[in-house]
Short mmCIF file of C-alpha atoms in Angstrom, two decimals:
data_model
loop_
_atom_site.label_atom_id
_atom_site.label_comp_id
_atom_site.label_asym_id
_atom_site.label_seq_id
_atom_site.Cartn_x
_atom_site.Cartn_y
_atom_site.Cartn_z
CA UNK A 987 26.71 43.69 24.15
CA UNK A 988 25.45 46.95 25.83
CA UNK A 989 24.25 46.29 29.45
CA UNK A 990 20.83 47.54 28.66
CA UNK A 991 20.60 44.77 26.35
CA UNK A 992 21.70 42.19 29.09
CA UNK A 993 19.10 43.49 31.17
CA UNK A 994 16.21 43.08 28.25
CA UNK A 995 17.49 39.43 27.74
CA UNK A 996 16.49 37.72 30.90
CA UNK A 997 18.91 35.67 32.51
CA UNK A 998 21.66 36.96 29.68
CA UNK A 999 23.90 37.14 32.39
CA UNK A 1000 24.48 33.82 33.52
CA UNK A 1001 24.66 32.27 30.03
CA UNK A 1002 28.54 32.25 29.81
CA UNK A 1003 28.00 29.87 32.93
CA UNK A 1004 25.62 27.58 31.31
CA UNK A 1005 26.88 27.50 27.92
CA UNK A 1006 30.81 28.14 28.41
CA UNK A 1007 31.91 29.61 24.83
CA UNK A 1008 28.55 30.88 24.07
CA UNK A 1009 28.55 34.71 24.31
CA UNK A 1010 24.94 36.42 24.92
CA UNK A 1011 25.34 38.62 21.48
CA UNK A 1012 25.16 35.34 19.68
CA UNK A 1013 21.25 35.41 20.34
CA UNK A 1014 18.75 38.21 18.83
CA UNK A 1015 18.56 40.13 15.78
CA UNK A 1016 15.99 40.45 14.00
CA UNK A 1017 12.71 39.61 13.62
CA UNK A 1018 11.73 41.91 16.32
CA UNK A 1019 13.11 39.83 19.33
CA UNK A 1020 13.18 40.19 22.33
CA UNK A 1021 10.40 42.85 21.87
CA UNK A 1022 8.37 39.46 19.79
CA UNK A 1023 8.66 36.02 21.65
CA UNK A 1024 6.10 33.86 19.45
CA UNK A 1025 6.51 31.13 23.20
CA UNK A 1026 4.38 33.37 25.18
CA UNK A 1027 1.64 31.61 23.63
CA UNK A 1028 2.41 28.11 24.34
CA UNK A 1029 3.79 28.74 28.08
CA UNK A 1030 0.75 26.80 29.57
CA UNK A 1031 -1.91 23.89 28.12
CA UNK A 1032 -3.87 26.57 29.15
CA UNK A 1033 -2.85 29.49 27.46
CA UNK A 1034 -1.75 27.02 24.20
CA UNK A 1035 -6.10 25.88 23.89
CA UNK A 1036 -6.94 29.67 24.65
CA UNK A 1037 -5.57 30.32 21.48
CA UNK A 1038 -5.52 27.32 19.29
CA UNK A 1039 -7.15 27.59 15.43
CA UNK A 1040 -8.10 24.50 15.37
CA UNK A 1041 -10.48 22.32 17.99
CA UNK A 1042 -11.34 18.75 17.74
CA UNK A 1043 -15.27 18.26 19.34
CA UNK A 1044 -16.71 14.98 19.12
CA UNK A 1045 -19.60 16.28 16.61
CA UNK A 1046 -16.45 16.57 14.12
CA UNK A 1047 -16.36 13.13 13.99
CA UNK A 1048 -17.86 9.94 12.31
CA UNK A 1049 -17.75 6.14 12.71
CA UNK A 1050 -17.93 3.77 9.86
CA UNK A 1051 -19.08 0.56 11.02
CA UNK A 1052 -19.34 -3.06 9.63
CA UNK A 1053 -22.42 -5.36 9.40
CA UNK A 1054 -21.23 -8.69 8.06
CA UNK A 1055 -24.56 -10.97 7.42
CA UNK A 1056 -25.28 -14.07 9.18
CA UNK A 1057 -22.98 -13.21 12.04
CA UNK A 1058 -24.07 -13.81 15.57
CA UNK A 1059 -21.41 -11.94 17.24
CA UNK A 1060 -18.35 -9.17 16.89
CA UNK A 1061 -15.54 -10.43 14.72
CA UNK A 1062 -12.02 -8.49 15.07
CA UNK A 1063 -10.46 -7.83 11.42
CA UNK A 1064 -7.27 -8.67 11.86
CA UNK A 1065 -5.68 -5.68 9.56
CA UNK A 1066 -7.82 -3.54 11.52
CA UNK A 1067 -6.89 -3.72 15.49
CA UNK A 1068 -10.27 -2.32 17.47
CA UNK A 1069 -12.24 -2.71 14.48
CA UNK A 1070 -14.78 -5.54 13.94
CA UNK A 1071 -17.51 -6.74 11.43
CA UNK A 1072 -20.58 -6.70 13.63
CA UNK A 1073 -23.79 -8.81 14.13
CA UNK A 1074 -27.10 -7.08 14.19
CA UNK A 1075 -27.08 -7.14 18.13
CA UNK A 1076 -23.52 -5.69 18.27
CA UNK A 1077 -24.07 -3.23 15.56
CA UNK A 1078 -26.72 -2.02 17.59
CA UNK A 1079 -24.79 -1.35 20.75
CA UNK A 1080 -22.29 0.09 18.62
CA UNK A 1081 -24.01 2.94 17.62
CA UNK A 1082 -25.54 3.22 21.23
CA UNK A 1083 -22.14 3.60 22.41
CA UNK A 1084 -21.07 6.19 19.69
CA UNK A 1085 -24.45 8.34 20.82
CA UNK A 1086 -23.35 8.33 23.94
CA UNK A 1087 -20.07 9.72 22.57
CA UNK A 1088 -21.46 12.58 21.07
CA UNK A 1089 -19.83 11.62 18.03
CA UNK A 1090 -21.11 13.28 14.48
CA UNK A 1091 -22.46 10.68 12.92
CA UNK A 1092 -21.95 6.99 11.47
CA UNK A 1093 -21.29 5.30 8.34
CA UNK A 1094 -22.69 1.59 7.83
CA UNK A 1095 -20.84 -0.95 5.37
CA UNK A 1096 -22.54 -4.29 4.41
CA UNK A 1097 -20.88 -7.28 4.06
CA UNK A 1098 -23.07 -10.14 2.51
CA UNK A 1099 -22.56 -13.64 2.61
CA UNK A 1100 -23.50 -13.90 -1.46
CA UNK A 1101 -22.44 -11.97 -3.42
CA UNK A 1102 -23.35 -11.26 -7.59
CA UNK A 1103 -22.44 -10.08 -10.96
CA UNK A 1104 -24.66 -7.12 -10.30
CA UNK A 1105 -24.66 -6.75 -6.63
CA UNK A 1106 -28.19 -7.08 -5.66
CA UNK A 1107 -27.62 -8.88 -2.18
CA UNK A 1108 -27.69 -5.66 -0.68
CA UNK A 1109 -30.52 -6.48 1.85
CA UNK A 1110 -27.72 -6.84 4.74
CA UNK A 1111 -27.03 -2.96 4.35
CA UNK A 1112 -30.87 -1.90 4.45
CA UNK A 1113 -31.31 -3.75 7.33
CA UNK A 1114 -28.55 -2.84 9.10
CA UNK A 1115 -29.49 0.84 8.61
CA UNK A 1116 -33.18 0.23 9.70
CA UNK A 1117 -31.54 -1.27 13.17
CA UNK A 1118 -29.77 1.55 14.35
CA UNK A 1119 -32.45 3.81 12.80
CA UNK A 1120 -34.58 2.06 15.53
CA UNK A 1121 -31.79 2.02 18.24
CA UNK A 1122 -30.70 5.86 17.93
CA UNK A 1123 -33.04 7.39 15.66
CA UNK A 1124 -32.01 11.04 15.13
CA UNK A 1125 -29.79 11.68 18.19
CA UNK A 1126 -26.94 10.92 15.43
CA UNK A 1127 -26.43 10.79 11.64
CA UNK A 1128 -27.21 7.84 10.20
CA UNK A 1129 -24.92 7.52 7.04
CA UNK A 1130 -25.11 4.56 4.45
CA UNK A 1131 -22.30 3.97 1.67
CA UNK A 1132 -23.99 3.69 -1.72
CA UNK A 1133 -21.39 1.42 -3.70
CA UNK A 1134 -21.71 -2.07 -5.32
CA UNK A 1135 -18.10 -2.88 -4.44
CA UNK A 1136 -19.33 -4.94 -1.42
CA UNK A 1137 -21.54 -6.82 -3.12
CA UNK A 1138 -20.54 -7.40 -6.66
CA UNK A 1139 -18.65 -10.96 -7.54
CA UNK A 1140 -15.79 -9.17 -9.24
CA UNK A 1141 -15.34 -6.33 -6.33
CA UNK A 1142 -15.60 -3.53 -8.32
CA UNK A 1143 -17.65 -0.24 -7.69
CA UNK A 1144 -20.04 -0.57 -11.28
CA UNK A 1145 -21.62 -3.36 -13.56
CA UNK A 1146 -19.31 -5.10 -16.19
CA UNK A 1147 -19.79 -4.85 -19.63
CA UNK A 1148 -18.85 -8.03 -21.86
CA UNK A 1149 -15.36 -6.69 -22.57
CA UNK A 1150 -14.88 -6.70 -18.84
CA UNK A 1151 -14.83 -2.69 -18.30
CA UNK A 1152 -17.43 -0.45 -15.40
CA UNK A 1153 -20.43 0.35 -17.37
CA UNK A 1154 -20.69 3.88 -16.05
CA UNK A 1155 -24.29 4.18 -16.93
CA UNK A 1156 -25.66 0.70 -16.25
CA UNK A 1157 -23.73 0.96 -12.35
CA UNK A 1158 -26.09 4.49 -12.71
CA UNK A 1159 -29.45 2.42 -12.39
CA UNK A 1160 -28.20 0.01 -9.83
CA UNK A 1161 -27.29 3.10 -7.63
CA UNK A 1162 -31.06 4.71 -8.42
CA UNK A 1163 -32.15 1.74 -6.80
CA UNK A 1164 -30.15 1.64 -4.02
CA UNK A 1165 -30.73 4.77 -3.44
CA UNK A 1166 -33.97 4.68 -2.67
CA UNK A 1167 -33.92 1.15 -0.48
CA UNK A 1168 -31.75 3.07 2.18
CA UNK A 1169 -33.71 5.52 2.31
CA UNK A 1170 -36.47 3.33 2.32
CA UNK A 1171 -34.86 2.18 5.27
CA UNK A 1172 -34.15 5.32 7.00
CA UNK A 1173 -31.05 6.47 5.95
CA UNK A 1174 -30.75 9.94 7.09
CA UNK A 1175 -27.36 10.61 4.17
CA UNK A 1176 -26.45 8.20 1.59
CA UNK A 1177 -22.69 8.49 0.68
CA UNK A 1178 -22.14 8.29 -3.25
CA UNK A 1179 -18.30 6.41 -3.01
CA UNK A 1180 -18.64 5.08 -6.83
CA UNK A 1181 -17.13 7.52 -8.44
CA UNK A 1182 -19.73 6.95 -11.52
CA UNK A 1183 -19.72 10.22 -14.23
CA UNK A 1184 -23.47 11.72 -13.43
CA UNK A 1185 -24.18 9.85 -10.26
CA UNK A 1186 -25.35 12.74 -7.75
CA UNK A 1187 -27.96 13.88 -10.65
CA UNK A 1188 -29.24 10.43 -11.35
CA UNK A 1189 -29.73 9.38 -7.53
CA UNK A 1190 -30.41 13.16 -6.93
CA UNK A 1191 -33.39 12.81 -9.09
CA UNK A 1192 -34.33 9.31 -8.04
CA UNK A 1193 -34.71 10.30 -4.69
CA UNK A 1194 -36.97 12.97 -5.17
CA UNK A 1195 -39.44 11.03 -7.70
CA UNK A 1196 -39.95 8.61 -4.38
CA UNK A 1197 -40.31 11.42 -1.93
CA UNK A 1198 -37.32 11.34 -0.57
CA UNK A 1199 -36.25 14.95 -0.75
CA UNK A 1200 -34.93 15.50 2.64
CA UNK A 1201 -32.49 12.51 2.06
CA UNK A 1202 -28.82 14.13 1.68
CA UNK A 1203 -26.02 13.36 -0.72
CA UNK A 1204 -22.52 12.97 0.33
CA UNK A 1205 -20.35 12.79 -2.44
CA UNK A 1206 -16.72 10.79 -2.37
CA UNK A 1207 -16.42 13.77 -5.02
CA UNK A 1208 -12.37 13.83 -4.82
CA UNK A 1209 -11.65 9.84 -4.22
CA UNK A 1210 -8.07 8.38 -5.35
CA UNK A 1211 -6.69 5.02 -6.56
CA UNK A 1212 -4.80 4.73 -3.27
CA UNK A 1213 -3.15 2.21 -1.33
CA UNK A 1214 -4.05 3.13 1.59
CA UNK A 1215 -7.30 1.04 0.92
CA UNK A 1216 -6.21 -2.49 1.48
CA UNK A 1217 -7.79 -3.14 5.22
CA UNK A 1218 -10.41 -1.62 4.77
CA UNK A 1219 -11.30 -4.57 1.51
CA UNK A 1220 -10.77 -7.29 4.43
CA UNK A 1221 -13.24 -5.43 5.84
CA UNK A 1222 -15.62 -6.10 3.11
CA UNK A 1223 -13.92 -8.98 2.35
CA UNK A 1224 -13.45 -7.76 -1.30
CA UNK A 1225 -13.79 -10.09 -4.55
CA UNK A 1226 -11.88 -7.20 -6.35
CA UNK A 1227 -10.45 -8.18 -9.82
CA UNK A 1228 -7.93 -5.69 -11.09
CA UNK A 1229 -8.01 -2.46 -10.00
CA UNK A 1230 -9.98 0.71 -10.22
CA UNK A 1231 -7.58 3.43 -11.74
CA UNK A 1232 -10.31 3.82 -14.43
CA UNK A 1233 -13.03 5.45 -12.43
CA UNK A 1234 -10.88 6.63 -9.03
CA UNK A 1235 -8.73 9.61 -9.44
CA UNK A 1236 -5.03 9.66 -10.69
CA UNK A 1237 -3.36 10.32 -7.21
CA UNK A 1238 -0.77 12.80 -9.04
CA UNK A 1239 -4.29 15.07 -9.89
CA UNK A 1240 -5.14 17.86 -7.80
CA UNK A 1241 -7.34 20.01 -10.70
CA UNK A 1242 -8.97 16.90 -11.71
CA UNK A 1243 -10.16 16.79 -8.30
CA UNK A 1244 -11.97 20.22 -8.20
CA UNK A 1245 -13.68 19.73 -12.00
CA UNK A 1246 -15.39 16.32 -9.88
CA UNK A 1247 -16.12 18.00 -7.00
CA UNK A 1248 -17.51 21.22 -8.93
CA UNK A 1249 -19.66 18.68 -11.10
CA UNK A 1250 -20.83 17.02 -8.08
CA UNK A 1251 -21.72 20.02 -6.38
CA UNK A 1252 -23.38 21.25 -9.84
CA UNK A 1253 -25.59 18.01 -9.55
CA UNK A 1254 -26.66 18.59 -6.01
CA UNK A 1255 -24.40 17.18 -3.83
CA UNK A 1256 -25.48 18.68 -0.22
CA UNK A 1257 -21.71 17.58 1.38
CA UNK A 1258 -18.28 16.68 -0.72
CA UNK A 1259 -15.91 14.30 0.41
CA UNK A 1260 -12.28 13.95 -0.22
CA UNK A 1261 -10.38 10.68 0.09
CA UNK A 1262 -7.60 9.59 1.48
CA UNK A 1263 -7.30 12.10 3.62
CA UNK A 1264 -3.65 11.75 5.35
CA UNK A 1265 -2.06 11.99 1.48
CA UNK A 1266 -4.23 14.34 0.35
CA UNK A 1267 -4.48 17.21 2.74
CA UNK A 1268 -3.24 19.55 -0.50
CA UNK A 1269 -6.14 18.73 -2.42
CA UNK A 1270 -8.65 18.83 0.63
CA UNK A 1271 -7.46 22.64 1.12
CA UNK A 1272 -8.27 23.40 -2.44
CA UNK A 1273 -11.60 22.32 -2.12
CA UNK A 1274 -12.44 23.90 1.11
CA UNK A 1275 -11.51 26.49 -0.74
CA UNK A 1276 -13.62 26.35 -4.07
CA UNK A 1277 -16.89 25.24 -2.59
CA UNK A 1278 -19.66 26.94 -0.27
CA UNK A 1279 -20.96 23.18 1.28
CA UNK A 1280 -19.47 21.11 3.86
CA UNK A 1281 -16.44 19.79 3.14
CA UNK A 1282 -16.05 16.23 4.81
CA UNK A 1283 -12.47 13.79 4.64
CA UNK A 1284 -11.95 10.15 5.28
CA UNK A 1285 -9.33 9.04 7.45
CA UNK A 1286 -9.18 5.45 5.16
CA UNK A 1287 -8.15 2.12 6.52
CA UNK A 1288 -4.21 1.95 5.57
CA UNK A 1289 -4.10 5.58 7.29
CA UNK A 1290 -5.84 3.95 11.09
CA UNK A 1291 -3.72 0.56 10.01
CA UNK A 1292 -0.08 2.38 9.86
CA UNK A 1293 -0.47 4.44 13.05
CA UNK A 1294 -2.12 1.10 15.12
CA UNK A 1295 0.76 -0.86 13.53
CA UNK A 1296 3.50 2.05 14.25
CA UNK A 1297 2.26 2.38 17.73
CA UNK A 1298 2.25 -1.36 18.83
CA UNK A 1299 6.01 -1.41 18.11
CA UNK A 1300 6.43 1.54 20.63
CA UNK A 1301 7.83 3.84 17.73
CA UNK A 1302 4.94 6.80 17.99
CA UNK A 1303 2.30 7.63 21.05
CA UNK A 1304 -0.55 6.11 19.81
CA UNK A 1305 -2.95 9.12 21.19
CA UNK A 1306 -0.70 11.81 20.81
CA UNK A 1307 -0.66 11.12 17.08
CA UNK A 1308 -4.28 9.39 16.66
CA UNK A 1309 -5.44 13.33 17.49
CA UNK A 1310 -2.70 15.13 15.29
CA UNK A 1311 -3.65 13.45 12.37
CA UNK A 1312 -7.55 14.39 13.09
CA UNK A 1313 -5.75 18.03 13.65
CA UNK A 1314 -4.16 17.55 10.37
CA UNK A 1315 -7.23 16.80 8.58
CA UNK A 1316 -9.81 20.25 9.99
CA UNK A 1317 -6.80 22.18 9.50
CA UNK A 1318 -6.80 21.47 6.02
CA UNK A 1319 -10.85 22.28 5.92
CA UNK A 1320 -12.43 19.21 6.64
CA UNK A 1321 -15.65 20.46 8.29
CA UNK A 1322 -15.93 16.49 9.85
CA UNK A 1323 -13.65 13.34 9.47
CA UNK A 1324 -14.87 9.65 8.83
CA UNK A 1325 -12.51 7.68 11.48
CA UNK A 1326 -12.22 4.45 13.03
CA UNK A 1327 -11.56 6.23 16.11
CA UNK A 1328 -13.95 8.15 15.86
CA UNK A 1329 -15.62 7.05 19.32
CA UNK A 1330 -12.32 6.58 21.13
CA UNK A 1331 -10.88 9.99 20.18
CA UNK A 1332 -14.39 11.47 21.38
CA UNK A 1333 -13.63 10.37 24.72
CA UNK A 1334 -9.85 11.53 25.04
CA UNK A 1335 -11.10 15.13 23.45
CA UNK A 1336 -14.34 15.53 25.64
#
């Protein structure tokens, strides 16, 4: 190797020292080194955030949260570490403490004590949204999930016909009700998780004829049959019978996913959601891609359960990979993420 090349190579000169048997001319080429050295840009944390794509800010972020009727105080879930079905008082500070945050928004779950063929006991939900309504008002998005699942006798998303199958368009006038209690109660976005054929246009248009035109639609446009959902249905504590591979997507489907969200979107859907999010970063890219509204993903249950679980037996850094997966998530277009750390990784990222 030519001298003036030792010289360019810093340090060349003591390598034989360090690395006995490892001559200097084994390093360089092409590629333009050592003109090009991509590590100038991650020599400091501070050079590394100068020019990072990607930024995590609290706003990004969104909390779903658990009302479970009749309770008088915070109950852990047990597949869920840090995450608890909450009274009406605790609900309350809840949300207080995810204003203070300055987390995006949250996303309330009922959990009823009775439950029905047609999920009407629904009440718990409306009132939980009118409580933190009155406790935060607009200093944060108040989100509601518009399913049945959590309060139907069987546990599925829709009303059964006699042969035991979702009735796509009977679930469609349950929803046109609900609809309309939560915002009723103040809902400030209802999310549409059914994954009903037609059901942004008919709670689109159900909406309006009660006034409720500012009320915005988050559709679960691109939602999969996953696995990834069992915590979450201790949650709710789920009466699901079956499963739900009839109306939730076909996890091997990524152009199925952009024909439901370009429906949605057709029908009025102010904000698409994709679901999982972890196994489905492809198919949340794609649809960053095809649409012109925000683009949200859900960081589900089994995705929060696997990292808690990995990172009590010391095999990952619970924080370290908490925010990478977040990371994961914008980077594939995700304008905001529904977490359940959403209020924890506010605080490590503020």
């Amino acid at each position: 190797m030519s001298g003036t090349l030792r010289r360019t190579i810093a340090g060349a000169p003591s390598l034989e020292k360090l690395c006995p048997g490892l001559s200097p001319g084994s390093s360089g080429g092409g590629g333009g080194f050592p003109t090009v050295r991509p590590r100038r840009l991650r020599q400091s944390p501070a050079m590394r955030r100068l020019v990072s794509e990607v930024r995590l800010h609290p706003a990004d972020l969104v909390l779903p949260l658990f009302v479970k009727e009749g309770l008088h105080e915070a109950r852990p879930i047990r597949s869920l570490p840090g995450v608890f079905q909450h009274s009406r008082d605790s609900l309350r500070k809840a949300a207080a403490d995810a204003v203070q945050a300055g987390i995006g928004g949250i996303m309330l779950f009922g959990v009823p004590t009775e439950r029905d063929h047609c999920g009407t006991t629904d009440a718990v939900l409306n009132d939980a949204i009118a409580d933190v309504i009155a406790e935060v008002g607009n200093d944060t998005v108040v989100m509601s999930d518009l399913c049945l699942d959590e309060f139907t006798d069987h546990g599925h998303c829709g009303i059964l016909a006699a042969d035991g199958s979702v009735d796509n368009d009977a679930t469609l006038l349950r929803y046109a009700e609900m609809a309309v209690g939560q915002a009723d109660a103040g809902a400030h976005v209802l999310g549409l998780s059914g994954m009903m054929d037609g059901q942004v246009g008919v709670v689109r248009a159900a909406l309006d004829a009660a006034g409720h035109t500012d009320t915005v639609l988050l559709a679960y446009a691109a939602k999969y049959a996953s696995g990834f959902y069992g915590p979450f249905r201790d949650a709710v504590e789920s009466q699901l019978q079956g499963d739900r591979k009839t109306y939730q997507q076909d996890p091997a489907n990524a152009a199925e996913a952009l024909r439901e969200v370009a429906l949605d979107v057709a029908e009025g859907a102010d904000i698409i959601m994709v679901k999982p999010a972890l196994p489905y970063l492809d198919v949340l890219r794609q649809v960053a891609d095809a649409v012109d509204v925000p683009v949200a993903a859900y960081q589900v249950s089994g995705e929060y359960a696997m990292v808690e679980a990995a990172a009590a037996n010391g095999w990952i850094n619970r924080e370290q990979v908490m925010l990478e997966t977040l990371i994961g998530a914008r980077r594939a277009g995700a304008d905001f993420v529904l977490t359940y750390w959403a209020t924890e990784a506010a605080a490590l990222i503020s």
